[in-house]
Coordinates of C-alpha atoms in Angstrom, one line a residue:
M261 CA 3.7 -10.6 27.0
G262 CA 6.0 -11.8 24.2
R263 CA 3.2 -12.2 21.7
H264 CA 5.8 -11.7 18.9
G265 CA 7.7 -14.8 19.8
W266 CA 11.0 -15.1 21.7
N267 CA 14.4 -14.6 20.2
S268 CA 17.2 -13.2 22.3
G269 CA 20.7 -12.3 21.2
A270 CA 22.3 -15.2 23.1
G271 CA 22.9 -17.4 20.1
G272 CA 24.8 -14.8 18.2
T273 CA 26.9 -14.1 21.3
L274 CA 27.8 -17.7 21.7
R275 CA 28.9 -18.1 18.1
W276 CA 31.1 -15.0 18.3
R277 CA 32.8 -16.3 21.4
L278 CA 33.4 -19.8 20.1
T279 CA 34.9 -18.3 17.0
A280 CA 37.1 -16.0 19.0
L281 CA 38.5 -18.7 21.2
L282 CA 40.4 -20.8 18.6
G283 CA 43.3 -22.8 19.8
V284 CA 44.6 -23.6 23.3
G285 CA 47.0 -20.7 23.3
V286 CA 44.3 -18.2 22.4
A287 CA 41.9 -19.7 24.9
A288 CA 44.5 -19.4 27.7
L289 CA 45.2 -15.8 26.8
A290 CA 41.6 -15.0 26.7
L291 CA 41.1 -16.6 30.1
M292 CA 44.0 -14.6 31.6
V293 CA 42.6 -11.3 30.2
T294 CA 39.2 -12.2 31.6
L295 CA 40.5 -12.9 35.0
T296 CA 42.6 -9.7 35.0
N297 CA 39.6 -7.6 33.9
T298 CA 37.4 -9.3 36.5
L299 CA 39.7 -8.5 39.3
S300 CA 40.4 -4.9 38.2
G301 CA 36.9 -4.0 37.0
G302 CA 35.2 -4.5 40.3
G303 CA 31.9 -5.7 38.7
G304 CA 32.5 -8.7 36.6
S305 CA 34.5 -9.5 33.5
T306 CA 35.0 -6.7 31.0
A307 CA 36.7 -8.8 28.3
G308 CA 36.0 -7.5 24.8
T309 CA 34.4 -4.3 26.0
S310 CA 35.4 -0.7 25.5
R311 CA 35.0 2.5 27.4
D312 CA 34.4 4.6 24.3
G313 CA 30.8 3.5 23.6
D314 CA 29.8 7.0 22.5
K315 CA 32.5 7.1 19.8
V316 CA 30.9 7.4 16.4
H317 CA 30.7 4.1 14.7
G318 CA 31.7 3.7 11.0
T319 CA 30.5 6.2 8.4
P320 CA 27.1 7.5 9.4
A321 CA 24.7 8.0 6.5
T322 CA 23.6 11.6 5.8
P323 CA 20.1 12.1 7.1
R324 CA 17.5 13.0 4.4
G325 CA 16.8 16.6 5.4
R326 CA 15.3 17.7 8.7
S327 CA 14.0 14.9 10.9
Q328 CA 10.3 14.2 10.7
P329 CA 8.1 12.5 13.3
Y330 CA 7.2 9.7 10.9
V331 CA 9.1 7.2 8.8
G332 CA 6.5 5.1 6.9
W333 CA 6.0 1.4 6.7
G334 CA 8.9 -1.0 7.2
F335 CA 10.0 -3.9 9.4
T336 CA 11.8 -4.9 12.6
H337 CA 14.8 -7.2 12.7
T338 CA 14.7 -10.2 14.9
Q339 CA 17.3 -12.7 16.1
Y340 CA 18.2 -13.9 12.7
S341 CA 18.4 -11.4 9.9
A342 CA 20.2 -10.6 6.7
D343 CA 23.2 -9.0 8.4
E344 CA 24.7 -12.6 8.8
G345 CA 25.0 -15.6 6.6
S346 CA 26.1 -16.3 3.1
G347 CA 27.7 -13.2 1.4
A348 CA 25.7 -13.8 -1.7
A349 CA 22.4 -14.1 0.2
T350 CA 23.0 -11.0 2.4
E351 CA 24.0 -8.9 -0.6
R352 CA 20.9 -10.0 -2.3
V353 CA 18.7 -8.7 0.5
E354 CA 20.8 -5.5 0.8
Q355 CA 20.3 -4.8 -2.9
R356 CA 16.6 -5.5 -2.7
L357 CA 16.1 -3.2 0.3
A358 CA 18.2 -0.5 -1.3
A359 CA 16.0 -0.6 -4.4
S360 CA 13.1 0.1 -2.0
R361 CA 14.7 3.5 -1.3
G362 CA 14.7 4.0 2.5
L363 CA 12.4 1.2 3.8
P364 CA 12.4 1.8 7.5
Q365 CA 14.2 -0.8 9.7
N366 CA 13.9 -1.1 13.5
Q367 CA 16.4 -2.8 15.8
H368 CA 16.4 -3.3 19.6
I369 CA 19.6 -2.5 21.6
M370 CA 19.6 -5.8 23.5
G371 CA 18.1 -9.1 22.4
W372 CA 16.5 -9.9 19.0
G373 CA 20.0 -10.1 17.4
A374 CA 21.8 -7.6 19.7
D375 CA 24.2 -8.5 22.5
N376 CA 24.4 -6.9 26.0
P377 CA 25.4 -3.4 25.1
E378 CA 26.8 -2.5 28.6
P379 CA 27.8 -5.6 30.5
V380 CA 29.5 -3.6 33.2
K381 CA 28.7 0.0 34.0
G382 CA 30.8 2.3 31.7
R383 CA 32.0 -0.7 29.6
Y384 CA 30.3 -1.3 26.2
D385 CA 30.0 -4.0 23.7
F386 CA 28.2 -2.8 20.6
G387 CA 29.6 -5.4 18.1
A388 CA 26.3 -7.0 17.2
L389 CA 24.4 -3.7 17.1
D390 CA 27.2 -2.2 15.0
R391 CA 26.7 -5.0 12.5
R392 CA 22.9 -4.3 12.3
I393 CA 23.4 -0.6 11.9
D394 CA 26.0 -1.3 9.1
F395 CA 23.4 -3.4 7.4
M396 CA 20.8 -0.7 7.7
R397 CA 23.2 1.8 6.2
A398 CA 24.3 -0.5 3.3
S399 CA 20.6 -1.2 2.5
G400 CA 19.6 2.5 2.4
A401 CA 17.3 2.2 5.4
T402 CA 15.6 4.8 7.5
P403 CA 17.0 3.5 10.8
V404 CA 15.0 3.3 14.0
I405 CA 16.2 2.0 17.4
S406 CA 14.0 0.6 20.1
L407 CA 15.6 1.3 23.5
C408 CA 15.0 -2.2 25.1
C409 CA 16.2 -4.2 26.9
S410 CA 18.5 -3.4 29.8
P411 CA 21.8 -4.9 31.0
D412 CA 21.6 -7.2 34.0
W413 CA 23.2 -4.9 36.5
M414 CA 20.5 -2.4 36.0
K415 CA 17.8 -4.9 37.1
G416 CA 19.2 -6.8 40.0
G417 CA 21.4 -9.2 38.1
K418 CA 25.2 -9.6 38.0
A419 CA 27.5 -7.4 36.0
G420 CA 30.0 -8.9 33.7
V421 CA 30.4 -10.1 30.1
D422 CA 29.7 -13.8 31.1
N423 CA 26.8 -13.0 33.4
T424 CA 24.1 -12.0 30.9
D425 CA 21.0 -13.9 31.6
W426 CA 19.3 -14.5 28.2
S427 CA 16.2 -16.2 29.6
R428 CA 12.9 -14.6 28.6
A429 CA 12.1 -13.8 32.2
A430 CA 15.4 -11.9 32.7
L431 CA 15.3 -10.0 29.5
E432 CA 11.7 -8.9 30.1
T433 CA 12.7 -7.4 33.5
A434 CA 12.7 -3.6 33.6
P435 CA 15.5 -1.6 35.2
T436 CA 15.0 -0.9 38.9
P437 CA 14.1 2.8 39.7
D438 CA 17.6 3.5 41.0
H439 CA 18.9 2.6 37.5
Y440 CA 16.5 4.6 35.4
Q441 CA 19.1 7.3 34.9
D442 CA 21.7 4.7 34.0
F443 CA 19.4 3.4 31.3
A444 CA 18.8 7.0 30.1
D445 CA 22.6 7.5 30.0
L446 CA 22.9 4.3 27.9
A447 CA 20.3 5.6 25.5
A448 CA 22.3 8.8 25.1
T449 CA 25.5 6.8 24.4
V450 CA 23.7 4.9 21.7
A451 CA 22.5 8.1 20.1
K452 CA 26.0 9.5 20.1
R453 CA 27.4 6.3 18.6
Y454 CA 24.9 6.4 15.7
P455 CA 24.2 10.0 14.9
D456 CA 22.4 9.1 11.7
V457 CA 19.7 7.4 13.8
R458 CA 17.1 10.1 14.4
H459 CA 14.2 8.0 15.6
F460 CA 14.0 6.2 19.0
I461 CA 11.3 4.2 20.6
V462 CA 11.4 4.0 24.4
W463 CA 11.2 0.4 25.7
N464 CA 9.0 -2.4 24.4
E465 CA 5.5 -3.5 25.5
F466 CA 5.9 -2.2 29.1
K467 CA 8.0 -5.3 29.7
G468 CA 8.7 -5.6 33.4
F469 CA 6.3 -2.8 34.3
W470 CA 3.5 -4.7 35.9
N471 CA 2.2 -3.8 39.4
N472 CA 1.4 -7.1 41.0
A473 CA 0.0 -5.6 44.2
E474 CA -2.6 -3.6 42.3
A475 CA -3.0 -5.9 39.3
R476 CA -2.3 -3.2 36.8
W477 CA 0.4 -1.7 34.7
D478 CA 3.1 0.3 36.5
Y479 CA 2.6 3.3 34.3
E480 CA 4.1 5.6 36.9
G481 CA 7.4 3.7 36.7
Y482 CA 7.4 3.5 32.9
T483 CA 6.7 7.2 32.5
K484 CA 9.5 8.1 34.9
L485 CA 11.9 6.1 32.7
Y486 CA 10.5 7.5 29.5
N487 CA 10.9 11.1 30.7
L488 CA 14.5 10.6 31.7
V489 CA 15.3 8.9 28.3
Y490 CA 13.4 11.6 26.4
R491 CA 15.5 14.4 28.1
A492 CA 18.7 12.5 27.6
L493 CA 18.2 12.0 23.9
K494 CA 17.1 15.6 23.3
N495 CA 20.3 16.7 25.1
V496 CA 22.3 14.8 22.5
N497 CA 20.5 16.3 19.6
K498 CA 17.3 18.3 19.7
D499 CA 16.4 17.0 16.3
I500 CA 16.2 13.4 17.5
M501 CA 12.6 12.1 17.4
V502 CA 11.4 10.2 20.5
G503 CA 8.2 8.2 21.1
G504 CA 6.4 5.8 23.4
P505 CA 4.7 4.2 25.2
Y506 CA 4.7 1.0 23.0
L507 CA 1.8 -0.5 24.9
V508 CA 0.1 -3.7 23.7
M509 CA -3.5 -2.6 23.0
D510 CA -5.1 -5.7 24.3
S511 CA -8.8 -6.5 23.9
V512 CA -11.1 -9.1 25.5
D513 CA -14.1 -11.1 24.5
P514 CA -17.1 -8.6 24.1
R515 CA -19.1 -10.7 26.6
Q516 CA -16.4 -10.4 29.3
T517 CA -16.9 -7.8 32.0
E518 CA -13.7 -8.1 34.1
N519 CA -11.2 -5.4 33.0
A520 CA -13.3 -4.7 29.9
S521 CA -13.9 -1.1 28.8
T522 CA -17.6 -0.2 28.9
T523 CA -17.2 2.5 26.3
F524 CA -14.5 1.4 23.9
K525 CA -15.6 -1.8 22.2
G526 CA -17.0 -3.2 19.0
P527 CA -17.8 -6.5 17.2
W528 CA -14.1 -7.4 17.5
G529 CA -14.2 -7.2 21.4
A530 CA -13.7 -4.7 24.2
M531 CA -10.5 -2.9 25.1
D532 CA -8.8 -3.9 28.3
Q533 CA -9.4 -0.9 30.6
R534 CA -6.1 -1.4 32.3
V535 CA -4.3 -0.6 29.0
L536 CA -6.4 2.5 28.4
D537 CA -5.6 3.7 31.9
A538 CA -1.8 3.2 31.4
F539 CA -1.9 5.0 28.1
S540 CA -3.8 7.9 29.6
Y541 CA -1.4 8.3 32.4
W542 CA 1.6 8.4 30.1
N543 CA -0.1 10.7 27.8
S544 CA -0.9 13.2 30.6
H545 CA 2.5 13.0 32.4
K546 CA 5.1 12.7 29.6
V547 CA 7.5 15.6 29.2
G548 CA 7.1 15.4 25.5
A549 CA 6.7 13.1 22.5
D550 CA 7.4 13.5 18.8
F551 CA 5.2 10.5 17.9
V552 CA 3.1 7.9 19.7
V553 CA 3.8 4.2 19.5
V554 CA 1.5 1.3 20.2
D555 CA 1.4 -2.4 19.3
G556 CA -1.3 -5.0 19.3
S557 CA -3.3 -7.7 17.5
S558 CA -6.6 -7.8 15.8
Y559 CA -7.6 -10.8 17.9
T560 CA -8.6 -10.9 21.6
N561 CA -6.5 -12.1 24.5
D562 CA -8.2 -15.5 24.0
D563 CA -7.0 -15.6 20.4
E564 CA -10.5 -15.0 19.0
T565 CA -10.8 -13.2 15.6
L566 CA -14.2 -11.6 15.9
P567 CA -16.4 -11.9 13.9
N568 CA -13.8 -13.3 11.5
E569 CA -10.2 -12.7 10.7
F570 CA -10.8 -9.9 8.2
A571 CA -13.5 -8.1 10.2
A572 CA -11.4 -8.3 13.3
T573 CA -8.9 -5.9 11.7
D574 CA -11.5 -3.1 12.3
K575 CA -10.0 -3.1 15.8
L576 CA -6.8 -1.6 14.4
T577 CA -8.8 1.3 12.9
A578 CA -10.7 1.9 16.1
V579 CA -7.5 1.9 18.2
S580 CA -5.7 4.2 15.8
E581 CA -8.5 6.7 15.9
W582 CA -8.7 6.5 19.7
V583 CA -5.0 7.1 20.1
R584 CA -5.0 10.0 17.7
R585 CA -7.8 11.7 19.6
Q586 CA -6.1 11.2 23.0
T587 CA -2.8 12.7 21.7
R588 CA -4.3 15.5 19.6
D589 CA -3.1 13.9 16.4
L590 CA 0.5 13.1 17.2
P591 CA 1.9 11.0 14.4
L592 CA 1.0 7.4 15.1
W593 CA 3.3 4.4 14.8
W594 CA 2.4 0.7 15.1
A595 CA 5.6 -0.9 16.4
E596 CA 4.1 -4.4 15.9
Y597 CA 0.8 -5.6 14.5
Y598 CA -0.5 -9.2 14.4
V599 CA -3.5 -10.7 12.6
E600 CA -3.0 -14.4 12.9
P601 CA -3.2 -16.0 16.4
A602 CA -0.1 -17.9 17.4
D603 CA 0.1 -21.6 18.3
G604 CA 1.4 -23.2 21.5
K605 CA 5.0 -22.4 20.3
D606 CA 4.1 -18.8 19.6
E607 CA 4.5 -19.4 15.9
R608 CA 2.1 -18.4 13.1
E609 CA 2.2 -21.1 10.5
G610 CA -1.4 -22.2 10.5
W611 CA -2.5 -20.2 7.4
S612 CA -1.4 -20.5 3.8
E613 CA 0.9 -17.7 2.6
P614 CA -1.9 -16.1 0.4
H615 CA -4.3 -16.2 3.4
H616 CA -1.7 -14.6 5.7
V617 CA -0.7 -11.9 3.2
A618 CA -4.3 -11.1 2.5
V619 CA -5.2 -10.6 6.2
Q620 CA -2.0 -8.7 6.8
A621 CA -2.9 -6.4 3.9
A622 CA -6.3 -5.9 5.5
G623 CA -4.6 -5.1 8.8
M624 CA -2.4 -2.5 7.2
I625 CA -5.4 -0.9 5.4
A626 CA -7.2 -0.8 8.8
M627 CA -4.3 1.0 10.5
A628 CA -3.9 3.5 7.7
R629 CA -7.7 4.2 7.7
G630 CA -7.3 5.0 11.4
G631 CA -4.6 7.6 10.8
A632 CA -1.4 5.6 11.3
D633 CA 1.7 7.2 9.7
S634 CA 4.1 4.3 10.2
G635 CA 4.2 0.6 11.0
F636 CA 6.8 -2.1 11.5
Y637 CA 6.2 -5.7 10.4
W638 CA 7.8 -8.1 12.9
N639 CA 9.9 -10.2 10.5
P640 CA 9.9 -13.8 11.8
E641 CA 13.2 -14.8 10.1
N642 CA 14.7 -18.3 10.4
E643 CA 18.5 -18.9 10.7
K644 CA 18.7 -21.5 7.9
G645 CA 16.7 -23.7 5.6
T646 CA 14.3 -22.7 2.8
D647 CA 10.9 -22.4 4.5
C648 CA 10.0 -19.4 6.5
A649 CA 6.3 -18.7 7.0
G650 CA 5.4 -15.1 7.0
C651 CA 9.0 -14.0 6.5
L652 CA 10.1 -11.2 4.2
W653 CA 12.9 -13.2 2.5
T654 CA 14.3 -16.7 2.7
P655 CA 16.9 -17.4 5.3
T656 CA 20.4 -16.1 4.4
G657 CA 22.3 -19.1 5.9
G658 CA 22.9 -20.5 2.4
G659 CA 24.1 -19.0 -0.9
G660 CA 20.6 -19.4 -2.4
G661 CA 18.9 -17.5 0.4
G662 CA 17.7 -14.0 0.6
E663 CA 15.1 -14.4 -2.1
E664 CA 12.0 -12.3 -1.8
L665 CA 8.9 -13.8 -0.3
P666 CA 5.3 -12.6 -0.8
M667 CA 5.2 -10.6 2.5
Y668 CA 8.1 -8.5 1.4
G669 CA 6.2 -7.5 -1.7
L670 CA 3.3 -6.4 0.4
V671 CA 5.3 -4.4 3.0
S672 CA 7.6 -2.7 0.5
R673 CA 4.9 -1.8 -2.0
F674 CA 2.5 -0.6 0.7
G675 CA 5.3 1.7 2.0
K676 CA 5.9 3.1 -1.5
A677 CA 2.3 3.5 -2.4
F678 CA 1.1 5.0 0.9
P679 CA 3.9 7.1 2.5
P680 CA 3.2 9.4 5.4
G681 CA 1.0 12.3 4.4
T682 CA -1.0 10.3 1.8
G683 CA -4.4 11.7 1.1
Y684 CA -6.8 8.7 1.0
E685 CA -9.8 8.8 -1.3
T686 CA -13.1 6.9 -1.5
V687 CA -13.5 4.7 -4.5
S688 CA -16.7 3.2 -5.9
V689 CA -17.3 -0.5 -4.9
A690 CA -20.3 -2.4 -6.2
A691 CA -22.8 -3.0 -3.4
D692 CA -22.6 -6.8 -3.8
D693 CA -18.8 -6.7 -3.6
V694 CA -18.5 -4.5 -0.4
P695 CA -18.7 -7.5 2.1
H696 CA -16.0 -9.4 0.2
V697 CA -13.2 -6.9 -0.3
R698 CA -11.0 -4.5 1.6
V699 CA -9.9 -1.4 -0.3
L700 CA -7.5 1.5 0.2
A701 CA -6.9 4.2 -2.3
S702 CA -5.0 7.4 -3.0
D703 CA -5.2 9.6 -6.1
R704 CA -2.8 7.2 -7.9
I705 CA -3.1 3.7 -6.4
V706 CA -5.9 1.4 -5.3
L707 CA -5.2 -1.7 -3.1
V708 CA -7.8 -4.4 -3.2
V709 CA -7.9 -7.5 -1.0
N710 CA -10.2 -10.5 -1.6
T711 CA -11.3 -11.7 1.8
L712 CA -12.7 -15.0 0.4
D713 CA -11.1 -18.4 -0.1
R714 CA -12.5 -18.5 -3.7
S715 CA -12.3 -16.5 -6.9
I716 CA -14.7 -13.6 -7.3
S717 CA -15.5 -11.0 -10.0
V718 CA -15.7 -7.4 -8.6
N719 CA -16.4 -3.9 -9.9
I720 CA -14.2 -1.4 -8.1
D721 CA -13.3 2.2 -9.2
G722 CA -15.3 1.7 -12.3
K723 CA -13.4 -1.4 -13.4
R724 CA -14.5 -5.0 -13.5
F725 CA -11.9 -7.7 -12.9
D726 CA -11.4 -11.1 -11.3
L727 CA -9.7 -11.8 -8.1
R728 CA -8.2 -15.2 -7.1
A729 CA -8.8 -16.6 -3.6
Y730 CA -7.2 -14.2 -1.1
E731 CA -5.6 -12.2 -3.9
V732 CA -4.0 -8.8 -3.1
K733 CA -4.2 -6.7 -6.2
W734 CA -2.8 -3.2 -7.0
L735 CA -4.5 -0.9 -9.5
T736 CA -3.2 2.3 -10.9
R737 CA -5.6 5.2 -11.5

């Protein structure tokens, strides 16, 4: 899978350890402690860990009223984010986010900036995750946690602080069935540590849940894990909101027959029947869900945007409508959504920033039209430098970092203009303009996107105005 790129938490772990081991004396002491813990722990080094993982961390923010099964439009933190770097730069981002009043932020418990949370059974290391939660609190976020991935000892690897395998293959391995309950227990520990986090997503993209023998998803295994985690979280606090299955809603070329749905298709392609089967099983056998989570791209598995990059986003509407029908209108979240195919390095830097923002806006419009309540932009942040294609802000490694980029303006304003529960309205669009624009409107705001790489004059909602190439324009009503 990994269509969102690969960033583990290994880099942050290494920097922390190198900083900690300053001086020969300290290094020797650390080695002695490590050896002692290794011998007494019975399952690898426990240096730097604690038994009180469920102890409340810091000062939890006061939740805004009763928990609701939706959060709105926000973003997911990746390996490098604004919780680290120059103080001036990180504060700049914190203040900007705080001004957005509760922009949802999502963080995984292991990888993508977080270290191994439980290197040895019953021994915890939440240092990196604590830092991310602190950043969310300081920036006024509505916090969300994705419960992925799992410690090595839960999936056939070695226990111990120094035995975490940060390779992509290892991190994308699911817990073995005999450790499903251990993972559920870890989820409960996380929920107790951060009582102000009321929204949890179970796992990520069915990573590790593939049945090679039958060439299909192991939806039975995932659903067993999901149900155990759901019950564990509800036992911590019945007001916690839980959702899944976080499946990638893959589609194939419409001319393809193998694995292609014969009933769910459009100009953008045909849905992969194996994904639909997995979703249907989870939906029928889950013990409960407060919201439903999917992820996916507007393009096919062959990176084809059909019939073009803007029209391809109609897939996001079709998928949203299908999911809502299957779940009898459970609140729908898109955990990730992609509109630009990646290159050989899994990066998306082929389009200009206006082009990228315009197609992204079209994708968000498509999800909202299909009934999505919430969505998370996968923020592809760099550690340092000044360039960052598609990022929300410039890298915070230097004092001048943390400056707003065009994508931040889109995501934050979309979330403010179209919160959950928005009633969408139809607006007039001149017939000649319909093929060239994408429009979303409430009773107060109209969002207009020019899908052409040239300037045009349009008549929308009774107003005539010009749009630059790929311009995203906001109108008040």
